[in-house]
PDB file of C-alpha atoms in Angstrom:
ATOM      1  CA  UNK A   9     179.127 -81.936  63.751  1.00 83.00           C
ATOM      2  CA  UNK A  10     175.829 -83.019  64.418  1.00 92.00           C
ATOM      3  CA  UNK A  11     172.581 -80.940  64.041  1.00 95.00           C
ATOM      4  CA  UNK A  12     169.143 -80.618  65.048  1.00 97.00           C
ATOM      5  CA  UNK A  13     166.356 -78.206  63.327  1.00 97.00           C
ATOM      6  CA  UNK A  14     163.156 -77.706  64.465  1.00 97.00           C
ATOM      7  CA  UNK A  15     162.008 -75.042  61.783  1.00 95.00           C
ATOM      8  CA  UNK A  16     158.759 -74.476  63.654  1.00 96.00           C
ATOM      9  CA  UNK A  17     158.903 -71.581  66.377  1.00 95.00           C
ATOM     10  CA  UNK A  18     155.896 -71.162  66.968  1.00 97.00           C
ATOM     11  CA  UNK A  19     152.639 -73.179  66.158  1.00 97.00           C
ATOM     12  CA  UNK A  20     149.329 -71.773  67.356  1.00 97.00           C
ATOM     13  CA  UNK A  21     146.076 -74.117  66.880  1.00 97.00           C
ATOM     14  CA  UNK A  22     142.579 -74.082  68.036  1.00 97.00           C
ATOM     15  CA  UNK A  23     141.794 -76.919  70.290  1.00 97.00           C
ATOM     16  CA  UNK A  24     140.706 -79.924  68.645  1.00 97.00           C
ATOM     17  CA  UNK A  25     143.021 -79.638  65.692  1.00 97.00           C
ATOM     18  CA  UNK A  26     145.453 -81.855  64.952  1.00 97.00           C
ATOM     19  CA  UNK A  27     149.346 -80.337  64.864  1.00 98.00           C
ATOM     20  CA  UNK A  28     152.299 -81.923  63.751  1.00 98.00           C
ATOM     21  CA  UNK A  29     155.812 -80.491  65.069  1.00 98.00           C
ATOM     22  CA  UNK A  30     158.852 -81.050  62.856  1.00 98.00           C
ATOM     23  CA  UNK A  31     162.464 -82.098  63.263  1.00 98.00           C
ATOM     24  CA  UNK A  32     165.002 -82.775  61.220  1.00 98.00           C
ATOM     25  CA  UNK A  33     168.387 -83.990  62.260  1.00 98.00           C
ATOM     26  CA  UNK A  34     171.849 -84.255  60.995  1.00 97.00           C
ATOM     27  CA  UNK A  35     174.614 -87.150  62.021  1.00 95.00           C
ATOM     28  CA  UNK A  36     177.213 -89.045  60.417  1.00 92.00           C
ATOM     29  CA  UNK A  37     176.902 -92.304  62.623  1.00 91.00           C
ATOM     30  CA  UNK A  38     174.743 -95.162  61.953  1.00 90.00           C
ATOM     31  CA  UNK A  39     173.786 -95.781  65.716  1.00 92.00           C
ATOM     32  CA  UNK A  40     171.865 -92.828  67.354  1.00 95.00           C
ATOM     33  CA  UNK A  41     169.266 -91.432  69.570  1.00 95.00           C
ATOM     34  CA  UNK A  42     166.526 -89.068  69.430  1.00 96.00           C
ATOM     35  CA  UNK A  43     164.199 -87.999  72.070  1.00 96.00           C
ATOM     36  CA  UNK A  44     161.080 -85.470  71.992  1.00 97.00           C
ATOM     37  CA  UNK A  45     160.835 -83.470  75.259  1.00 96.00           C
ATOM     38  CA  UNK A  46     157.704 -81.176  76.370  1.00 97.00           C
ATOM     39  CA  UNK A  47     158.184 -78.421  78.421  1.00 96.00           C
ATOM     40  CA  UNK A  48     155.217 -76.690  80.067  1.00 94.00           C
ATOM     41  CA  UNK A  49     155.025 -73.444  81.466  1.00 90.00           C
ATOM     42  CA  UNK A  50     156.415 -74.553  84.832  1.00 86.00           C
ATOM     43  CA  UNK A  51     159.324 -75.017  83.058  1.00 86.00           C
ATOM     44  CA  UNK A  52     160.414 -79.012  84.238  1.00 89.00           C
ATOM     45  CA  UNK A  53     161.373 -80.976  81.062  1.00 93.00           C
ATOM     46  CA  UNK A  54     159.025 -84.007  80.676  1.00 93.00           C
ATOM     47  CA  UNK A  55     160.648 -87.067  78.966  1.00 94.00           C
ATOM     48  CA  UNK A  56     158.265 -88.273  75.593  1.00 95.00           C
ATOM     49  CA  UNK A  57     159.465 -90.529  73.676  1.00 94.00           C
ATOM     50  CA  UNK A  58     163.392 -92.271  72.767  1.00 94.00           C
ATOM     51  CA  UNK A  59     163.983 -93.594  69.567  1.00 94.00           C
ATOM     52  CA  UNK A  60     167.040 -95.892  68.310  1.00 92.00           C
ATOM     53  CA  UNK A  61     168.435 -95.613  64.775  1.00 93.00           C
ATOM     54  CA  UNK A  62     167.691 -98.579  64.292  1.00 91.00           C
ATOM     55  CA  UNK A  63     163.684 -98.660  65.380  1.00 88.00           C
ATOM     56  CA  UNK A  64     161.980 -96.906  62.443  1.00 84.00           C
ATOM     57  CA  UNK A  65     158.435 -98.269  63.601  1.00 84.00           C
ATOM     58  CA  UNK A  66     156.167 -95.870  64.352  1.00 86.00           C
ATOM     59  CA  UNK A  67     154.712 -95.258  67.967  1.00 87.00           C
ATOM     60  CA  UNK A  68     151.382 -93.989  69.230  1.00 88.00           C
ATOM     61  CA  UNK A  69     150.717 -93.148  72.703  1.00 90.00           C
ATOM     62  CA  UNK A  70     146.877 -91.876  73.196  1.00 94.00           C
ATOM     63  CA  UNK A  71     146.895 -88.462  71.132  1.00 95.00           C
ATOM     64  CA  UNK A  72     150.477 -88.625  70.492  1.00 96.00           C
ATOM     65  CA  UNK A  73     152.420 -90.328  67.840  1.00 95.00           C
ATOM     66  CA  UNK A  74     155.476 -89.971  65.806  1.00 95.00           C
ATOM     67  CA  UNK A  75     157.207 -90.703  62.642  1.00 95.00           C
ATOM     68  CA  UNK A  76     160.436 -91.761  62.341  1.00 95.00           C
ATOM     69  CA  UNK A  77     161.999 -91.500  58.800  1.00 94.00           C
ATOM     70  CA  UNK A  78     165.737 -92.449  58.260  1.00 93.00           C
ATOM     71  CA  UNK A  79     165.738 -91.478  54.676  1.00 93.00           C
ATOM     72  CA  UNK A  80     164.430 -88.109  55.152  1.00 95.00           C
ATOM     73  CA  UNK A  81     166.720 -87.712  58.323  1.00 96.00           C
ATOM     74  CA  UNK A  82     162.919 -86.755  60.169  1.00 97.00           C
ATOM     75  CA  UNK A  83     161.344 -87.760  63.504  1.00 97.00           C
ATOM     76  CA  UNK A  84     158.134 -85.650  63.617  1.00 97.00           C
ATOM     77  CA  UNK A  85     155.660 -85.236  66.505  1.00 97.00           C
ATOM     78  CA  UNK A  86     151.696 -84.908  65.964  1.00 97.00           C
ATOM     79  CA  UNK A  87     149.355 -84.253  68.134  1.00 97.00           C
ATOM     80  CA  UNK A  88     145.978 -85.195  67.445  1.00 97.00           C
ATOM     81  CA  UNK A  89     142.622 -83.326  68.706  1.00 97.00           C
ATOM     82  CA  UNK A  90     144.752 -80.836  70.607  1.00 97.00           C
ATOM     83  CA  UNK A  91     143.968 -79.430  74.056  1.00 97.00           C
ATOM     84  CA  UNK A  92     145.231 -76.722  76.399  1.00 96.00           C
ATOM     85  CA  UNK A  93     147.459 -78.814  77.926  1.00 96.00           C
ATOM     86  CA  UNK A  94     149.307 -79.563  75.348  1.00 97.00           C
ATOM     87  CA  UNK A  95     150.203 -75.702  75.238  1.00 97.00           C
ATOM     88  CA  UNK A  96     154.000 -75.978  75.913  1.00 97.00           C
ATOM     89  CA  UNK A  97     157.424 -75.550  74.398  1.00 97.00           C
ATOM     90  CA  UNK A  98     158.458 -79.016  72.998  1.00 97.00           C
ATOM     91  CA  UNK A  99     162.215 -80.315  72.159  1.00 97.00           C
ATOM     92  CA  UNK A 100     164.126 -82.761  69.849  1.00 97.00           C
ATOM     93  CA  UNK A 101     166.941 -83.916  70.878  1.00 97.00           C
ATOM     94  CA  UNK A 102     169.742 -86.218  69.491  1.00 97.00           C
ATOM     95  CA  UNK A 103     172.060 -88.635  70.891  1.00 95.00           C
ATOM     96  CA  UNK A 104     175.402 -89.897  69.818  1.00 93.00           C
ATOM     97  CA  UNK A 105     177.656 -92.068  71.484  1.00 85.00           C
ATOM     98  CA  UNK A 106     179.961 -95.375  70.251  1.00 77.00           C
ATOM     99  CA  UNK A 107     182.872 -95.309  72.944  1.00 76.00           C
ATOM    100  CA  UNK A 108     184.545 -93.020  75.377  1.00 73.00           C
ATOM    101  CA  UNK A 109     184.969 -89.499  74.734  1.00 76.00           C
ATOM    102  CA  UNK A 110     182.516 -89.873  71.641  1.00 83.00           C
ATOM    103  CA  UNK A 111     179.472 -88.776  73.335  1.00 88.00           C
ATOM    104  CA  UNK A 112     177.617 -85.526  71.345  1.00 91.00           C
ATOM    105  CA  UNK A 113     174.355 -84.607  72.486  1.00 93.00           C
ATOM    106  CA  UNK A 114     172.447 -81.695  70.245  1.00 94.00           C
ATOM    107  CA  UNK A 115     169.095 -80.419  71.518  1.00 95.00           C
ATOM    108  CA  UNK A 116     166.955 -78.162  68.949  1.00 95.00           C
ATOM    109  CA  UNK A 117     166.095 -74.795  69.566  1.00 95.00           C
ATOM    110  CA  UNK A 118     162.204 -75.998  70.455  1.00 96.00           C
ATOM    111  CA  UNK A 119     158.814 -75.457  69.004  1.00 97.00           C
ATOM    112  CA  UNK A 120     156.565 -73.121  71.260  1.00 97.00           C
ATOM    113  CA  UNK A 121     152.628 -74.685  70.961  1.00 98.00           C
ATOM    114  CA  UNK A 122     149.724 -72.456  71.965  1.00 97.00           C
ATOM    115  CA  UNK A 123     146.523 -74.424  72.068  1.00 97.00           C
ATOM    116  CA  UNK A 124     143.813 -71.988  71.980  1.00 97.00           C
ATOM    117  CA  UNK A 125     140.464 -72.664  73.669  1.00 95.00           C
TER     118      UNK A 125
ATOM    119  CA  UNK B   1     159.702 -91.597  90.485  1.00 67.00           C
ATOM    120  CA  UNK B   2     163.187 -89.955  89.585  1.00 63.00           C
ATOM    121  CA  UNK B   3     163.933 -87.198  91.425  1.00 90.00           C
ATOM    122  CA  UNK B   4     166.052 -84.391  90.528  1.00 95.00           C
ATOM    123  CA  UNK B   5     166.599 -81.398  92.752  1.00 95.00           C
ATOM    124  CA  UNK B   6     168.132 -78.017  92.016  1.00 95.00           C
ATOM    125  CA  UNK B   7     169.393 -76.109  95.436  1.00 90.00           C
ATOM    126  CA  UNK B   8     167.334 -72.842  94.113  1.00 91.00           C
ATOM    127  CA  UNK B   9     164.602 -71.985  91.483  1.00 93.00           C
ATOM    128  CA  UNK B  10     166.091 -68.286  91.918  1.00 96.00           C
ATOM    129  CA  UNK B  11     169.644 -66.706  92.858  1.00 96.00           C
ATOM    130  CA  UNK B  12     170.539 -62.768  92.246  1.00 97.00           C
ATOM    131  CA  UNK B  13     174.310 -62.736  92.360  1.00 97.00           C
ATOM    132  CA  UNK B  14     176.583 -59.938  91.629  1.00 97.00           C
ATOM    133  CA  UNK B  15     179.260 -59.568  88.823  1.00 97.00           C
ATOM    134  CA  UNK B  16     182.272 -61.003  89.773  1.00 97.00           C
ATOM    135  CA  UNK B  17     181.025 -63.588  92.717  1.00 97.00           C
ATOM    136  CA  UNK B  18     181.917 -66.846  92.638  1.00 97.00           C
ATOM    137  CA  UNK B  19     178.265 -69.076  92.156  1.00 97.00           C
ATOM    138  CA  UNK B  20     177.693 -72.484  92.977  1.00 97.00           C
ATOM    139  CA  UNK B  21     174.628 -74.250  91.614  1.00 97.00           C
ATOM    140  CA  UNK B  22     173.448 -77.854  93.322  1.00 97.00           C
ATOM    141  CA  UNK B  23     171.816 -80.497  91.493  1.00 97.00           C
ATOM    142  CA  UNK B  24     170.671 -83.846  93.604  1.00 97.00           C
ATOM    143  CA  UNK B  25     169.182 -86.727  92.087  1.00 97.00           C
ATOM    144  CA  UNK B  26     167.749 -90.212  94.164  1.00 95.00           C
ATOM    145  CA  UNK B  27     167.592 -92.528  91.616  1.00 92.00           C
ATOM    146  CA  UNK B  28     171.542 -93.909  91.435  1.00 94.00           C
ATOM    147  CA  UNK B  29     172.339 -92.619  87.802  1.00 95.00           C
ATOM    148  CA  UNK B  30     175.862 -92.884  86.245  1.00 95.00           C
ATOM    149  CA  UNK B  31     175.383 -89.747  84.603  1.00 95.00           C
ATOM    150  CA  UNK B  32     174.521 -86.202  86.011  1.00 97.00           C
ATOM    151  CA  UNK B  33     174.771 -82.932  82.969  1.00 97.00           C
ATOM    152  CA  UNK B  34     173.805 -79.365  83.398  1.00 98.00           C
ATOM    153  CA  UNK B  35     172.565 -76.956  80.719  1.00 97.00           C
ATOM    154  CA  UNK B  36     171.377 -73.277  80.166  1.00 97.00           C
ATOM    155  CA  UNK B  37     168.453 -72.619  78.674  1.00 96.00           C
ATOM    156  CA  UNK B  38     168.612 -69.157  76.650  1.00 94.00           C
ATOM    157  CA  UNK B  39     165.196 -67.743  74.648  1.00 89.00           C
ATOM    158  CA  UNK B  40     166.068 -68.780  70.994  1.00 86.00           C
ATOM    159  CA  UNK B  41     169.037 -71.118  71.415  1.00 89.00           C
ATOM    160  CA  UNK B  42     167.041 -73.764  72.592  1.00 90.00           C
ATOM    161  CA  UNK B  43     169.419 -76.063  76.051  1.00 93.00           C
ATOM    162  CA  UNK B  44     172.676 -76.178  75.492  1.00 95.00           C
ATOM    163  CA  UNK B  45     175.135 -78.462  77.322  1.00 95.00           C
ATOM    164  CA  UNK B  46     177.841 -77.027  79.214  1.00 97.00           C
ATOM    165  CA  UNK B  47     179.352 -80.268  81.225  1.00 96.00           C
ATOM    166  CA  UNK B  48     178.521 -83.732  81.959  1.00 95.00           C
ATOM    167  CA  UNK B  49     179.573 -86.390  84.544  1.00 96.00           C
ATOM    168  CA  UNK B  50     179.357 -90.293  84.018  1.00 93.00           C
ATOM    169  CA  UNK B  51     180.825 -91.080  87.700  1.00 92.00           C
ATOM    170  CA  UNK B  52     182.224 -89.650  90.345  1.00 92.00           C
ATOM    171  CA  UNK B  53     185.166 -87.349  89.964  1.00 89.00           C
ATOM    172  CA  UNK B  54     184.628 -87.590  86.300  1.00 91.00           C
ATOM    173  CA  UNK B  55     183.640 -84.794  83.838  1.00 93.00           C
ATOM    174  CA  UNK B  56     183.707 -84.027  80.284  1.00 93.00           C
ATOM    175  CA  UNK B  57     182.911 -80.812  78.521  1.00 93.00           C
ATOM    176  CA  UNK B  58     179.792 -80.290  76.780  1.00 93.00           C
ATOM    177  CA  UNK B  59     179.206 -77.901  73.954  1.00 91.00           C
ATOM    178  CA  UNK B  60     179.895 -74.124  76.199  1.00 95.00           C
ATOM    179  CA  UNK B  61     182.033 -75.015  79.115  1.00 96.00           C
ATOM    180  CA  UNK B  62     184.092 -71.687  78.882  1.00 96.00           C
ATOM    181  CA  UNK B  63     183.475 -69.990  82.070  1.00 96.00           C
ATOM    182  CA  UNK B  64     182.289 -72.725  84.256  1.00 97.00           C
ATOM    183  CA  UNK B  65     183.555 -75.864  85.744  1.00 97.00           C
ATOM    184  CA  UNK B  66     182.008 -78.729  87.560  1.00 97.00           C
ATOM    185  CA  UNK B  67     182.546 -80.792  91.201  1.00 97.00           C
ATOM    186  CA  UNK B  68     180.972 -84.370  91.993  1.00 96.00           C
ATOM    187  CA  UNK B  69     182.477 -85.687  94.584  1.00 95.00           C
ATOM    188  CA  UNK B  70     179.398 -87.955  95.073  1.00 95.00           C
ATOM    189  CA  UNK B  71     177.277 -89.754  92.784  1.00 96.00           C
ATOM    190  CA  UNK B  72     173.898 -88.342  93.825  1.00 96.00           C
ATOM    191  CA  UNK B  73     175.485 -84.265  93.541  1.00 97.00           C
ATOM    192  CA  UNK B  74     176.797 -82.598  90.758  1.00 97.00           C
ATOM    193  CA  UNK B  75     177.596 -79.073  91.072  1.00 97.00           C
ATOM    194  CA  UNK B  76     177.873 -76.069  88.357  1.00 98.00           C
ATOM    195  CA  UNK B  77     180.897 -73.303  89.573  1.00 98.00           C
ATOM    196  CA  UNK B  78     180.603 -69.719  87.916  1.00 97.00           C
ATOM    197  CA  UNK B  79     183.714 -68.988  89.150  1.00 94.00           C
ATOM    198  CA  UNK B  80     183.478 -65.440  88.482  1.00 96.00           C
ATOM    199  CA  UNK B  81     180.101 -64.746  87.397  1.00 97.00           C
ATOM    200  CA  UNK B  82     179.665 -62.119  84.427  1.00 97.00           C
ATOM    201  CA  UNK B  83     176.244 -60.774  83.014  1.00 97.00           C
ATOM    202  CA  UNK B  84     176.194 -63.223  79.816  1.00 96.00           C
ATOM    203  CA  UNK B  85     175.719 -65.753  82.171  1.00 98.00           C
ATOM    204  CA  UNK B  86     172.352 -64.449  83.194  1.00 98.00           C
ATOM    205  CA  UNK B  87     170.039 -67.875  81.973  1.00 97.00           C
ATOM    206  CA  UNK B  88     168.195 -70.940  82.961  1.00 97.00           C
ATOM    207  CA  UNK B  89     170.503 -74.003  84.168  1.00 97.00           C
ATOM    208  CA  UNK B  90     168.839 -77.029  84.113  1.00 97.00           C
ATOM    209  CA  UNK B  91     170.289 -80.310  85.442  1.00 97.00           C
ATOM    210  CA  UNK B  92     169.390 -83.526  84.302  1.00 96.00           C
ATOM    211  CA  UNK B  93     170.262 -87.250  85.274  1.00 96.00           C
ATOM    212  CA  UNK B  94     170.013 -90.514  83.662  1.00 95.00           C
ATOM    213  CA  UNK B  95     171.815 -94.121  83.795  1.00 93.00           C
ATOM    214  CA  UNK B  96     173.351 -94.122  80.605  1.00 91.00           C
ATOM    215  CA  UNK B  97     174.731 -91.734  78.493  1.00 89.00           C
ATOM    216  CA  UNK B  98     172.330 -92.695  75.437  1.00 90.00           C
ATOM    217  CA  UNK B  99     168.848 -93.241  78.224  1.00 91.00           C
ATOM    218  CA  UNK B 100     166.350 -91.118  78.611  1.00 93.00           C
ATOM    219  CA  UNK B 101     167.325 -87.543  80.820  1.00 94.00           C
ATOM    220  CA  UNK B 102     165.352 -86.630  84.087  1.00 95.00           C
ATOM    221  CA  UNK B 103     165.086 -82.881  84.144  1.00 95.00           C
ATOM    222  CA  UNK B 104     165.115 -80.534  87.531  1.00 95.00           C
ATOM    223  CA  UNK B 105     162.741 -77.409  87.368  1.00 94.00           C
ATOM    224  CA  UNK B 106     165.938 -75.115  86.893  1.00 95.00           C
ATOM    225  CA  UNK B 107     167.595 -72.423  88.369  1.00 96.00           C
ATOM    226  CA  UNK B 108     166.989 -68.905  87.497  1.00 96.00           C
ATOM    227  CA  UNK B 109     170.384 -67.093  87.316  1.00 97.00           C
ATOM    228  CA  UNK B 110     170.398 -63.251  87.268  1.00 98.00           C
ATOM    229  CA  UNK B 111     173.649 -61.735  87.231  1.00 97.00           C
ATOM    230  CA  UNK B 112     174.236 -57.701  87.983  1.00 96.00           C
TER     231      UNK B 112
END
């Protein structure tokens, strides 16, 4: 079975810091997905970033980048110089699938950010 | 812009009535899923669809089953709704099964 952990439950930071959100997955297959999902207080899901197993390059996108290490089984999230808006619950999420009736998908149990003014 | 649609952000239903929940989405995706959303448990999926009149179960399907009869609606049955089904269900779309997942804003589900 395949496994997601996202140790952090809660992170609180004072704007302007920088915060890094962790996840750590588990799979047996070589060809896999993982996704980071932010979900504000209005509650919609808002899609992040996807990953492929086999895309270890690192990605920025304005304040937000992330690491992907295979051989620490980690695809962590910072956020730098932090701001209110970024106050929201945030999910990893991991994708399996090589043929019909394979398909696993495991979402952590989300890191709740407060951004304080 | 994807658009996914849930029929109701709130519903009060009674123990023992039979619940449908409505998810529409515009953008022509394969597949269609539904979760709940519980505090400390994070989403977990309950069914998925990748066409029409197909369904496979996801990680807590006990208690529920699923209709899509077309490709844009995919529909969550309580058939006989109990209080530990009191949650958020979210439904999400996408056009493959390993792509990217287009959340609605949820449904609220109360059950007395």
């Amino acid at each position: 079975a395949q496994k997601v952990t996202q140790a952090q439950t809660e992170i609180s930071v004072v704007e302007k810091e920088d915060v890094t959100l962790d996840c750590v997955y588990e799979t047996r297959d070589t060809t896999y997905y993982l996704f980071w999902y932010k979900q504000p207080p209005s509650g919609e899901l808002v899609f992040l970033i996807r990953r492929n197993s086999f895309d270890e390059q690192n990605e920025i996108s304005g304040r937000y980048s992330w690491n992907f290490q295979k051989s620490t089984s980690s695809f962590n999230f910072t956020i730098t110089a932090s701001q209110v808006v970024d106050s929201a619950v945030y999910f990893c999420a991991l994708v399996t699938y090589s043929g019909a009736g394979s398909y696993q998908l495991t979402f952590g149990k989300g890191t709740k950010l407060s951004v304080i003014p | 812009d994807v658009k996914v649609t849930q029929s109701s952000r709130y519903l009060v239903k009674r123990t023992g009535e039979k619940v449908f929940l409505e998810c529409v989405q515009d953008m022509d995706h394969e597949n269609m899923f539904w979760y709940r959303q519980d505090p400390g448990l994070g989403l977990r999926l309950i069914y998925f669809s990748y066409d029409v009149k197909m369904k496979e179960k996801g990680d807590i399907p006990e208690g529920y089953s699923v209709s899509r009869e077309k490709k844009e609606r995919f529909s969550l049955i309580l058939e006989s709704a109990s209080t530990n089904q009191t949650s958020m269900y979210l439904c999400a779309s996408s056009p493959g099964l390993s792509d990217t997942q287009y959340f609605g804003p949820g449904t609220r589900l109360t059950v007395l």
